[in-house]
PDB file of C-alpha atoms and ligand atoms in Angstrom:
ATOM      1  CA  UNK A   3     -55.519  55.612  17.880  1.00 95.00           C
ATOM      2  CA  UNK A   4     -55.593  52.932  15.570  1.00 96.00           C
ATOM      3  CA  UNK A   5     -57.318  52.467  11.380  1.00 97.00           C
ATOM      4  CA  UNK A   6     -57.621  47.963  10.780  1.00 97.00           C
ATOM      5  CA  UNK A   7     -54.818  47.925   8.600  1.00 97.00           C
ATOM      6  CA  UNK A   8     -52.067  49.627  10.836  1.00 98.00           C
ATOM      7  CA  UNK A   9     -48.584  48.539  11.568  1.00 98.00           C
ATOM      8  CA  UNK A  10     -48.140  48.686  15.412  1.00 98.00           C
ATOM      9  CA  UNK A  11     -44.994  48.629  17.679  1.00 98.00           C
ATOM     10  CA  UNK A  12     -45.824  48.190  21.347  1.00 98.00           C
ATOM     11  CA  UNK A  13     -43.408  48.114  23.953  1.00 98.00           C
ATOM     12  CA  UNK A  14     -43.679  45.540  26.046  1.00 98.00           C
ATOM     13  CA  UNK A  15     -41.275  45.816  29.479  1.00 96.00           C
ATOM     14  CA  UNK A  16     -42.398  42.328  31.453  1.00 96.00           C
ATOM     15  CA  UNK A  17     -44.829  45.189  34.107  1.00 96.00           C
ATOM     16  CA  UNK A  18     -48.064  44.520  35.137  1.00 96.00           C
ATOM     17  CA  UNK A  19     -49.466  47.568  32.200  1.00 98.00           C
ATOM     18  CA  UNK A  20     -47.540  46.321  29.281  1.00 98.00           C
ATOM     19  CA  UNK A  21     -47.973  43.005  29.884  1.00 98.00           C
ATOM     20  CA  UNK A  22     -51.950  43.993  29.950  1.00 98.00           C
ATOM     21  CA  UNK A  23     -52.257  46.134  27.077  1.00 98.00           C
ATOM     22  CA  UNK A  24     -50.697  43.771  24.813  1.00 98.00           C
ATOM     23  CA  UNK A  25     -53.282  40.751  26.087  1.00 98.00           C
ATOM     24  CA  UNK A  26     -55.543  43.152  25.494  1.00 98.00           C
ATOM     25  CA  UNK A  27     -54.373  44.136  21.993  1.00 97.00           C
ATOM     26  CA  UNK A  28     -54.171  40.423  21.072  1.00 97.00           C
ATOM     27  CA  UNK A  29     -57.738  40.447  21.313  1.00 96.00           C
ATOM     28  CA  UNK A  30     -58.396  43.553  19.448  1.00 96.00           C
ATOM     29  CA  UNK A  31     -56.478  42.255  17.210  1.00 95.00           C
ATOM     30  CA  UNK A  32     -57.953  38.905  16.308  1.00 95.00           C
ATOM     31  CA  UNK A  33     -61.020  41.447  13.997  1.00 96.00           C
ATOM     32  CA  UNK A  34     -58.674  43.376  11.911  1.00 97.00           C
ATOM     33  CA  UNK A  35     -56.721  40.305   9.648  1.00 96.00           C
ATOM     34  CA  UNK A  36     -54.995  43.617   7.717  1.00 97.00           C
ATOM     35  CA  UNK A  37     -53.364  44.921  10.951  1.00 97.00           C
ATOM     36  CA  UNK A  38     -50.215  44.089  12.105  1.00 97.00           C
ATOM     37  CA  UNK A  39     -48.594  43.973  15.578  1.00 97.00           C
ATOM     38  CA  UNK A  40     -44.831  44.038  16.794  1.00 98.00           C
ATOM     39  CA  UNK A  41     -44.123  43.920  20.452  1.00 98.00           C
ATOM     40  CA  UNK A  42     -40.902  45.595  21.701  1.00 98.00           C
ATOM     41  CA  UNK A  43     -38.667  45.713  24.811  1.00 98.00           C
ATOM     42  CA  UNK A  44     -35.379  47.583  25.709  1.00 98.00           C
ATOM     43  CA  UNK A  45     -33.009  45.542  27.532  1.00 97.00           C
ATOM     44  CA  UNK A  46     -31.447  48.229  29.580  1.00 97.00           C
ATOM     45  CA  UNK A  47     -28.984  46.050  31.430  1.00 97.00           C
ATOM     46  CA  UNK A  48     -30.038  46.077  34.451  1.00 96.00           C
ATOM     47  CA  UNK A  49     -28.503  43.718  36.450  1.00 93.00           C
ATOM     48  CA  UNK A  50     -31.496  41.512  38.794  1.00 90.00           C
ATOM     49  CA  UNK A  51     -33.987  42.995  37.280  1.00 92.00           C
ATOM     50  CA  UNK A  52     -34.403  43.657  33.718  1.00 90.00           C
ATOM     51  CA  UNK A  53     -33.723  39.566  33.016  1.00 90.00           C
ATOM     52  CA  UNK A  54     -36.808  38.239  34.804  1.00 91.00           C
ATOM     53  CA  UNK A  55     -39.102  40.712  33.057  1.00 94.00           C
ATOM     54  CA  UNK A  56     -37.228  39.751  29.912  1.00 95.00           C
ATOM     55  CA  UNK A  57     -37.693  36.359  30.408  1.00 95.00           C
ATOM     56  CA  UNK A  58     -41.924  37.410  31.240  1.00 96.00           C
ATOM     57  CA  UNK A  59     -41.856  39.484  27.836  1.00 97.00           C
ATOM     58  CA  UNK A  60     -40.505  36.147  25.651  1.00 97.00           C
ATOM     59  CA  UNK A  61     -42.705  33.823  27.495  1.00 97.00           C
ATOM     60  CA  UNK A  62     -45.740  35.891  26.811  1.00 97.00           C
ATOM     61  CA  UNK A  63     -45.370  36.877  22.859  1.00 98.00           C
ATOM     62  CA  UNK A  64     -44.535  33.154  22.702  1.00 97.00           C
ATOM     63  CA  UNK A  65     -47.681  32.084  24.422  1.00 97.00           C
ATOM     64  CA  UNK A  66     -49.548  34.718  22.431  1.00 97.00           C
ATOM     65  CA  UNK A  67     -48.354  34.205  19.563  1.00 97.00           C
ATOM     66  CA  UNK A  68     -47.105  37.501  19.317  1.00 98.00           C
ATOM     67  CA  UNK A  69     -44.118  38.747  16.690  1.00 98.00           C
ATOM     68  CA  UNK A  70     -41.178  40.268  19.229  1.00 98.00           C
ATOM     69  CA  UNK A  71     -37.751  42.135  19.027  1.00 98.00           C
ATOM     70  CA  UNK A  72     -35.602  42.984  21.942  1.00 97.00           C
ATOM     71  CA  UNK A  73     -32.336  45.739  21.360  1.00 97.00           C
ATOM     72  CA  UNK A  74     -30.128  46.618  23.912  1.00 97.00           C
ATOM     73  CA  UNK A  75     -28.752  49.419  25.539  1.00 98.00           C
ATOM     74  CA  UNK A  76     -24.984  47.648  24.921  1.00 97.00           C
ATOM     75  CA  UNK A  77     -25.885  47.469  21.566  1.00 97.00           C
ATOM     76  CA  UNK A  78     -27.327  50.594  20.770  1.00 97.00           C
ATOM     77  CA  UNK A  79     -24.803  52.714  22.483  1.00 97.00           C
ATOM     78  CA  UNK A  80     -22.154  50.828  23.362  1.00 97.00           C
ATOM     79  CA  UNK A  81     -23.575  50.877  27.578  1.00 97.00           C
ATOM     80  CA  UNK A  82     -25.509  48.617  29.273  1.00 97.00           C
ATOM     81  CA  UNK A  83     -27.374  50.739  32.116  1.00 97.00           C
ATOM     82  CA  UNK A  84     -25.536  49.777  35.184  1.00 97.00           C
ATOM     83  CA  UNK A  85     -22.253  51.010  33.519  1.00 97.00           C
ATOM     84  CA  UNK A  86     -23.326  54.245  32.862  1.00 96.00           C
ATOM     85  CA  UNK A  87     -24.530  54.513  35.976  1.00 95.00           C
ATOM     86  CA  UNK A  88     -21.341  53.488  37.720  1.00 94.00           C
ATOM     87  CA  UNK A  89     -19.512  56.026  35.717  1.00 94.00           C
ATOM     88  CA  UNK A  90     -22.702  58.896  37.210  1.00 91.00           C
ATOM     89  CA  UNK A  91     -22.405  57.945  40.541  1.00 89.00           C
ATOM     90  CA  UNK A  92     -18.277  59.007  40.237  1.00 89.00           C
ATOM     91  CA  UNK A  93     -19.548  62.550  38.720  1.00 84.00           C
ATOM     92  CA  UNK A  94     -21.559  63.255  41.132  1.00 75.00           C
ATOM     93  CA  UNK A  95     -23.698  66.035  39.666  1.00 73.00           C
ATOM     94  CA  UNK A  96     -27.442  65.949  41.406  1.00 70.00           C
ATOM     95  CA  UNK A  97     -29.259  66.442  37.457  1.00 74.00           C
ATOM     96  CA  UNK A  98     -27.669  63.249  36.696  1.00 81.00           C
ATOM     97  CA  UNK A  99     -30.282  60.342  37.836  1.00 86.00           C
ATOM     98  CA  UNK A 100     -29.741  56.577  36.283  1.00 90.00           C
ATOM     99  CA  UNK A 101     -34.123  57.727  35.077  1.00 88.00           C
ATOM    100  CA  UNK A 102     -33.219  60.707  32.886  1.00 88.00           C
ATOM    101  CA  UNK A 103     -30.880  58.447  31.037  1.00 94.00           C
ATOM    102  CA  UNK A 104     -33.028  55.109  31.253  1.00 95.00           C
ATOM    103  CA  UNK A 105     -35.884  57.275  29.666  1.00 94.00           C
ATOM    104  CA  UNK A 106     -34.243  59.596  27.373  1.00 96.00           C
ATOM    105  CA  UNK A 107     -32.231  56.252  25.922  1.00 98.00           C
ATOM    106  CA  UNK A 108     -35.398  53.250  25.822  1.00 98.00           C
ATOM    107  CA  UNK A 109     -37.355  56.017  23.755  1.00 97.00           C
ATOM    108  CA  UNK A 110     -34.717  56.504  21.168  1.00 98.00           C
ATOM    109  CA  UNK A 111     -34.486  52.910  20.916  1.00 98.00           C
ATOM    110  CA  UNK A 112     -37.741  51.855  20.790  1.00 98.00           C
ATOM    111  CA  UNK A 113     -38.640  54.896  17.780  1.00 98.00           C
ATOM    112  CA  UNK A 114     -35.645  53.185  16.111  1.00 98.00           C
ATOM    113  CA  UNK A 115     -37.360  49.844  16.574  1.00 98.00           C
ATOM    114  CA  UNK A 116     -40.932  50.732  15.369  1.00 98.00           C
ATOM    115  CA  UNK A 117     -39.528  52.633  12.330  1.00 98.00           C
ATOM    116  CA  UNK A 118     -37.208  49.719  11.432  1.00 98.00           C
ATOM    117  CA  UNK A 119     -40.469  47.397  11.193  1.00 98.00           C
ATOM    118  CA  UNK A 120     -42.197  50.250   9.431  1.00 98.00           C
ATOM    119  CA  UNK A 121     -44.388  51.004  12.156  1.00 98.00           C
ATOM    120  CA  UNK A 122     -48.031  53.318  11.847  1.00 98.00           C
ATOM    121  CA  UNK A 123     -47.671  53.886  15.829  1.00 98.00           C
ATOM    122  CA  UNK A 124     -45.724  53.178  18.629  1.00 98.00           C
ATOM    123  CA  UNK A 125     -48.286  52.014  21.650  1.00 98.00           C
ATOM    124  CA  UNK A 126     -46.738  52.073  24.996  1.00 98.00           C
ATOM    125  CA  UNK A 127     -48.994  51.692  28.387  1.00 98.00           C
ATOM    126  CA  UNK A 128     -48.419  54.309  30.195  1.00 98.00           C
ATOM    127  CA  UNK A 129     -51.777  54.787  32.797  1.00 98.00           C
ATOM    128  CA  UNK A 130     -53.354  57.114  34.184  1.00 98.00           C
ATOM    129  CA  UNK A 131     -50.915  57.028  37.279  1.00 98.00           C
ATOM    130  CA  UNK A 132     -48.208  57.587  34.733  1.00 96.00           C
ATOM    131  CA  UNK A 133     -49.520  60.784  33.219  1.00 98.00           C
ATOM    132  CA  UNK A 134     -50.705  62.976  36.122  1.00 98.00           C
ATOM    133  CA  UNK A 135     -47.223  62.257  37.618  1.00 96.00           C
ATOM    134  CA  UNK A 136     -45.980  63.636  34.376  1.00 95.00           C
ATOM    135  CA  UNK A 137     -47.903  66.355  34.416  1.00 97.00           C
ATOM    136  CA  UNK A 138     -47.123  67.517  38.140  1.00 96.00           C
ATOM    137  CA  UNK A 139     -42.961  66.238  37.704  1.00 93.00           C
ATOM    138  CA  UNK A 140     -43.454  68.928  34.463  1.00 94.00           C
ATOM    139  CA  UNK A 141     -44.686  71.664  36.259  1.00 95.00           C
ATOM    140  CA  UNK A 142     -42.001  71.051  39.245  1.00 94.00           C
ATOM    141  CA  UNK A 143     -39.076  71.042  36.810  1.00 91.00           C
ATOM    142  CA  UNK A 144     -40.620  74.474  35.448  1.00 93.00           C
ATOM    143  CA  UNK A 145     -41.257  73.003  32.288  1.00 91.00           C
ATOM    144  CA  UNK A 146     -44.766  74.062  31.920  1.00 89.00           C
ATOM    145  CA  UNK A 147     -45.040  73.597  28.243  1.00 91.00           C
ATOM    146  CA  UNK A 148     -44.195  70.293  27.713  1.00 92.00           C
ATOM    147  CA  UNK A 149     -47.669  69.754  29.766  1.00 95.00           C
ATOM    148  CA  UNK A 150     -48.315  69.806  26.349  1.00 94.00           C
ATOM    149  CA  UNK A 151     -46.925  66.622  24.721  1.00 93.00           C
ATOM    150  CA  UNK A 152     -48.832  64.775  27.771  1.00 96.00           C
ATOM    151  CA  UNK A 153     -51.986  63.475  25.610  1.00 96.00           C
ATOM    152  CA  UNK A 154     -52.844  60.479  24.176  1.00 97.00           C
ATOM    153  CA  UNK A 155     -51.765  60.730  20.822  1.00 98.00           C
ATOM    154  CA  UNK A 156     -48.226  62.448  19.969  1.00 96.00           C
ATOM    155  CA  UNK A 157     -48.299  62.251  15.965  1.00 95.00           C
ATOM    156  CA  UNK A 158     -44.933  62.552  14.237  1.00 95.00           C
ATOM    157  CA  UNK A 159     -43.640  65.780  13.396  1.00 91.00           C
ATOM    158  CA  UNK A 160     -40.799  64.310  11.276  1.00 94.00           C
ATOM    159  CA  UNK A 161     -40.518  61.086   9.019  1.00 95.00           C
ATOM    160  CA  UNK A 162     -37.613  59.774  11.108  1.00 97.00           C
ATOM    161  CA  UNK A 163     -40.228  59.780  14.371  1.00 97.00           C
ATOM    162  CA  UNK A 164     -43.419  57.246  14.409  1.00 98.00           C
ATOM    163  CA  UNK A 165     -46.574  58.378  16.177  1.00 98.00           C
ATOM    164  CA  UNK A 166     -46.736  57.567  19.988  1.00 98.00           C
ATOM    165  CA  UNK A 167     -49.919  56.534  21.338  1.00 98.00           C
ATOM    166  CA  UNK A 168     -51.403  55.540  24.749  1.00 98.00           C
ATOM    167  CA  UNK A 169     -54.090  53.485  25.127  1.00 98.00           C
ATOM    168  CA  UNK A 170     -54.444  53.227  28.595  1.00 98.00           C
ATOM    169  CA  UNK A 171     -53.993  56.456  29.577  1.00 98.00           C
ATOM    170  CA  UNK A 172     -57.489  57.056  31.325  1.00 98.00           C
ATOM    171  CA  UNK A 173     -56.838  53.535  32.871  1.00 98.00           C
ATOM    172  CA  UNK A 174     -56.065  53.390  36.809  1.00 98.00           C
ATOM    173  CA  UNK A 175     -53.528  51.667  37.744  1.00 97.00           C
ATOM    174  CA  UNK A 176     -54.555  49.982  40.295  1.00 96.00           C
ATOM    175  CA  UNK A 177     -57.210  48.437  37.494  1.00 97.00           C
ATOM    176  CA  UNK A 178     -54.319  47.456  35.271  1.00 98.00           C
ATOM    177  CA  UNK A 179     -53.335  45.810  38.414  1.00 97.00           C
ATOM    178  CA  UNK A 180     -56.349  44.004  38.731  1.00 98.00           C
ATOM    179  CA  UNK A 181     -56.750  43.074  35.521  1.00 98.00           C
ATOM    180  CA  UNK A 182     -53.791  41.186  35.486  1.00 98.00           C
ATOM    181  CA  UNK A 183     -54.692  39.628  38.259  1.00 97.00           C
ATOM    182  CA  UNK A 184     -58.327  38.586  37.169  1.00 98.00           C
ATOM    183  CA  UNK A 185     -56.289  37.071  33.660  1.00 97.00           C
ATOM    184  CA  UNK A 186     -53.745  35.508  35.801  1.00 97.00           C
ATOM    185  CA  UNK A 187     -50.949  37.214  34.116  1.00 97.00           C
ATOM    186  CA  UNK A 188     -47.529  36.752  35.327  1.00 95.00           C
ATOM    187  CA  UNK A 189     -45.586  39.736  35.436  1.00 94.00           C
ATOM    188  CA  UNK A 190     -42.662  41.344  36.829  1.00 92.00           C
ATOM    189  CA  UNK A 191     -42.730  42.005  40.894  1.00 84.00           C
ATOM    190  CA  UNK A 192     -39.577  43.297  41.875  1.00 89.00           C
ATOM    191  CA  UNK A 193     -38.922  46.539  41.257  1.00 88.00           C
ATOM    192  CA  UNK A 194     -35.998  48.318  39.569  1.00 90.00           C
ATOM    193  CA  UNK A 195     -33.079  49.333  41.723  1.00 90.00           C
ATOM    194  CA  UNK A 196     -32.921  52.628  40.792  1.00 88.00           C
ATOM    195  CA  UNK A 197     -36.545  53.616  40.919  1.00 84.00           C
ATOM    196  CA  UNK A 198     -35.770  54.799  44.563  1.00 68.00           C
ATOM    197  CA  UNK A 199     -33.849  57.383  43.160  1.00 61.00           C
ATOM    198  CA  UNK A 200     -36.439  59.263  40.743  1.00 69.00           C
ATOM    199  CA  UNK A 201     -38.269  62.531  42.277  1.00 84.00           C
ATOM    200  CA  UNK A 202     -41.268  60.223  40.367  1.00 88.00           C
ATOM    201  CA  UNK A 203     -41.716  58.404  43.422  1.00 88.00           C
ATOM    202  CA  UNK A 204     -42.757  61.047  46.015  1.00 92.00           C
ATOM    203  CA  UNK A 205     -45.285  62.449  43.761  1.00 95.00           C
ATOM    204  CA  UNK A 206     -46.670  58.844  43.114  1.00 94.00           C
ATOM    205  CA  UNK A 207     -47.191  58.870  47.244  1.00 95.00           C
ATOM    206  CA  UNK A 208     -48.545  62.568  46.912  1.00 97.00           C
ATOM    207  CA  UNK A 209     -51.320  61.460  44.349  1.00 98.00           C
ATOM    208  CA  UNK A 210     -52.167  58.172  45.975  1.00 97.00           C
ATOM    209  CA  UNK A 211     -52.513  59.933  49.066  1.00 98.00           C
ATOM    210  CA  UNK A 212     -54.995  62.707  47.323  1.00 97.00           C
ATOM    211  CA  UNK A 213     -56.597  59.782  45.034  1.00 97.00           C
ATOM    212  CA  UNK A 214     -57.202  58.582  48.659  1.00 97.00           C
ATOM    213  CA  UNK A 215     -58.728  61.136  50.536  1.00 98.00           C
ATOM    214  CA  UNK A 216     -60.212  63.241  47.346  1.00 98.00           C
ATOM    215  CA  UNK A 217     -61.954  60.369  45.035  1.00 96.00           C
ATOM    216  CA  UNK A 218     -61.055  60.955  41.495  1.00 97.00           C
ATOM    217  CA  UNK A 219     -58.622  63.742  41.920  1.00 98.00           C
ATOM    218  CA  UNK A 220     -56.416  61.877  38.895  1.00 98.00           C
ATOM    219  CA  UNK A 221     -58.654  62.438  36.750  1.00 97.00           C
ATOM    220  CA  UNK A 222     -59.589  65.760  37.165  1.00 98.00           C
ATOM    221  CA  UNK A 223     -56.508  66.616  36.872  1.00 98.00           C
ATOM    222  CA  UNK A 224     -55.477  64.776  33.519  1.00 97.00           C
ATOM    223  CA  UNK A 225     -59.194  66.696  32.420  1.00 97.00           C
ATOM    224  CA  UNK A 226     -57.885  69.863  33.138  1.00 97.00           C
ATOM    225  CA  UNK A 227     -55.046  69.718  31.369  1.00 96.00           C
ATOM    226  CA  UNK A 228     -56.799  68.450  28.227  1.00 96.00           C
ATOM    227  CA  UNK A 229     -58.833  72.185  28.873  1.00 97.00           C
ATOM    228  CA  UNK A 230     -55.879  74.203  28.521  1.00 95.00           C
ATOM    229  CA  UNK A 231     -53.911  72.204  26.909  1.00 95.00           C
ATOM    230  CA  UNK A 232     -54.635  74.422  23.666  1.00 94.00           C
ATOM    231  CA  UNK A 233     -53.502  77.249  25.062  1.00 94.00           C
ATOM    232  CA  UNK A 234     -50.084  76.132  25.916  1.00 93.00           C
ATOM    233  CA  UNK A 235     -49.814  74.421  22.440  1.00 91.00           C
ATOM    234  CA  UNK A 236     -50.561  77.685  20.841  1.00 92.00           C
ATOM    235  CA  UNK A 237     -48.213  79.387  23.819  1.00 89.00           C
ATOM    236  CA  UNK A 238     -45.418  76.961  22.717  1.00 81.00           C
ATOM    237  CA  UNK A 239     -43.286  77.470  19.336  1.00 77.00           C
ATOM    238  CA  UNK A 240     -42.985  75.037  16.616  1.00 75.00           C
ATOM    239  CA  UNK A 241     -39.963  72.591  17.410  1.00 77.00           C
ATOM    240  CA  UNK A 242     -37.946  72.759  14.029  1.00 87.00           C
ATOM    241  CA  UNK A 243     -36.588  69.488  14.170  1.00 93.00           C
ATOM    242  CA  UNK A 244     -33.048  68.691  11.668  1.00 94.00           C
ATOM    243  CA  UNK A 245     -30.621  65.511  11.971  1.00 96.00           C
ATOM    244  CA  UNK A 246     -28.442  65.623  14.986  1.00 97.00           C
ATOM    245  CA  UNK A 247     -24.955  65.880  13.327  1.00 97.00           C
ATOM    246  CA  UNK A 248     -23.405  63.031  15.225  1.00 97.00           C
ATOM    247  CA  UNK A 249     -26.001  60.813  15.039  1.00 97.00           C
ATOM    248  CA  UNK A 250     -28.275  62.044  12.183  1.00 97.00           C
ATOM    249  CA  UNK A 251     -31.443  60.565  14.322  1.00 97.00           C
ATOM    250  CA  UNK A 252     -34.033  64.226  15.218  1.00 96.00           C
ATOM    251  CA  UNK A 253     -33.177  67.068  16.704  1.00 96.00           C
ATOM    252  CA  UNK A 254     -34.092  70.822  17.983  1.00 92.00           C
ATOM    253  CA  UNK A 255     -30.670  72.235  18.821  1.00 93.00           C
ATOM    254  CA  UNK A 256     -27.331  70.769  16.762  1.00 96.00           C
ATOM    255  CA  UNK A 257     -27.223  67.522  19.062  1.00 97.00           C
ATOM    256  CA  UNK A 258     -29.998  65.363  19.886  1.00 97.00           C
ATOM    257  CA  UNK A 259     -30.599  64.631  24.063  1.00 96.00           C
ATOM    258  CA  UNK A 260     -29.769  60.871  23.788  1.00 97.00           C
ATOM    259  CA  UNK A 261     -25.814  62.195  22.300  1.00 97.00           C
ATOM    260  CA  UNK A 262     -25.693  65.268  24.362  1.00 96.00           C
ATOM    261  CA  UNK A 263     -26.299  62.664  27.822  1.00 95.00           C
ATOM    262  CA  UNK A 264     -23.538  60.265  26.424  1.00 96.00           C
ATOM    263  CA  UNK A 265     -20.664  63.201  25.715  1.00 95.00           C
ATOM    264  CA  UNK A 266     -21.882  64.639  29.564  1.00 94.00           C
ATOM    265  CA  UNK A 267     -20.429  60.880  30.181  1.00 93.00           C
ATOM    266  CA  UNK A 268     -17.595  61.020  28.005  1.00 93.00           C
ATOM    267  CA  UNK A 269     -18.493  57.488  26.373  1.00 94.00           C
ATOM    268  CA  UNK A 270     -19.258  58.998  22.356  1.00 92.00           C
TER     269      UNK A 270
HETATM  270 FE1  SF4 B 322     -35.537  53.114  33.962  1.00 91.18          FE
HETATM  271 FE2  SF4 B 322     -35.380  54.340  36.135  1.00 91.18          FE
HETATM  272 FE3  SF4 B 322     -37.764  52.866  35.332  1.00 91.18          FE
HETATM  273 FE4  SF4 B 322     -35.697  51.238  36.584  1.00 91.18          FE
HETATM  274  S1  SF4 B 322     -36.762  53.329  37.493  1.00 91.18           S
HETATM  275  S2  SF4 B 322     -35.964  50.909  34.544  1.00 91.18           S
HETATM  276  S3  SF4 B 322     -33.754  54.019  36.112  1.00 91.18           S
HETATM  277  S4  SF4 B 322     -36.652  54.332  34.360  1.00 91.18           S
HETATM  278 ZN1   ZN B 323     -27.500  62.051  18.319  1.00 91.18          ZN
END
């Protein structure tokens, strides 16, 4: 995934996965003096949740001597996620969820910071559980071709995009939790107040039950997708990216997804 002189931007939320990955990456990086690492934390603006995580992210970066950048939804989009959620709830439209907004806006924010620091890679701590959940989510949403994008390295298809890598994508969540406990890494304990709304939660429970009864089920799902990915990629049309007419970022259509979502709430 990495070259000896890469500049790596690392998404650090303050949870166990990203802090464990940060500790491991710092350890590896010590052997590569030409490489550079910078942690990036996105403050979505979730009261009573992000504050604790932010402190832990800052503390860990200081302790490990890692450069750290923080970017907030408020400064990038003019609104905290809490404020957007208020508007979403008033709209009473079922397909709008806090997580759908949060995910799209955070991805954009992370890419912007990674590009700013001229990173070669943007590393995220998605684990085996996240990856298998995303695969099933795509199936349930009827978005089968998107499964092809669930992969360890998602190369940059446009100069404005930074290549994304997932070094933990084959590591089960429980093993990362064990690592964090063994290394005495302090991570955020409380769950996001909006997490309950996600279909992802139902899929997580289902996969955990499956894994308990049929050990290896999650790995098998990942391996199966690896085998059919070339066929999925061949079926999908190559996405021609251009600049969004509103913000100038990359998009397939005329207006990018973050702008579309903000427009739908009437805040852009
Ligand atoms: Fe954002 Fe949803 Fe994760 Fe909360 S659970 S941080 S709203 S994606
Ligand atoms: Zn846009």
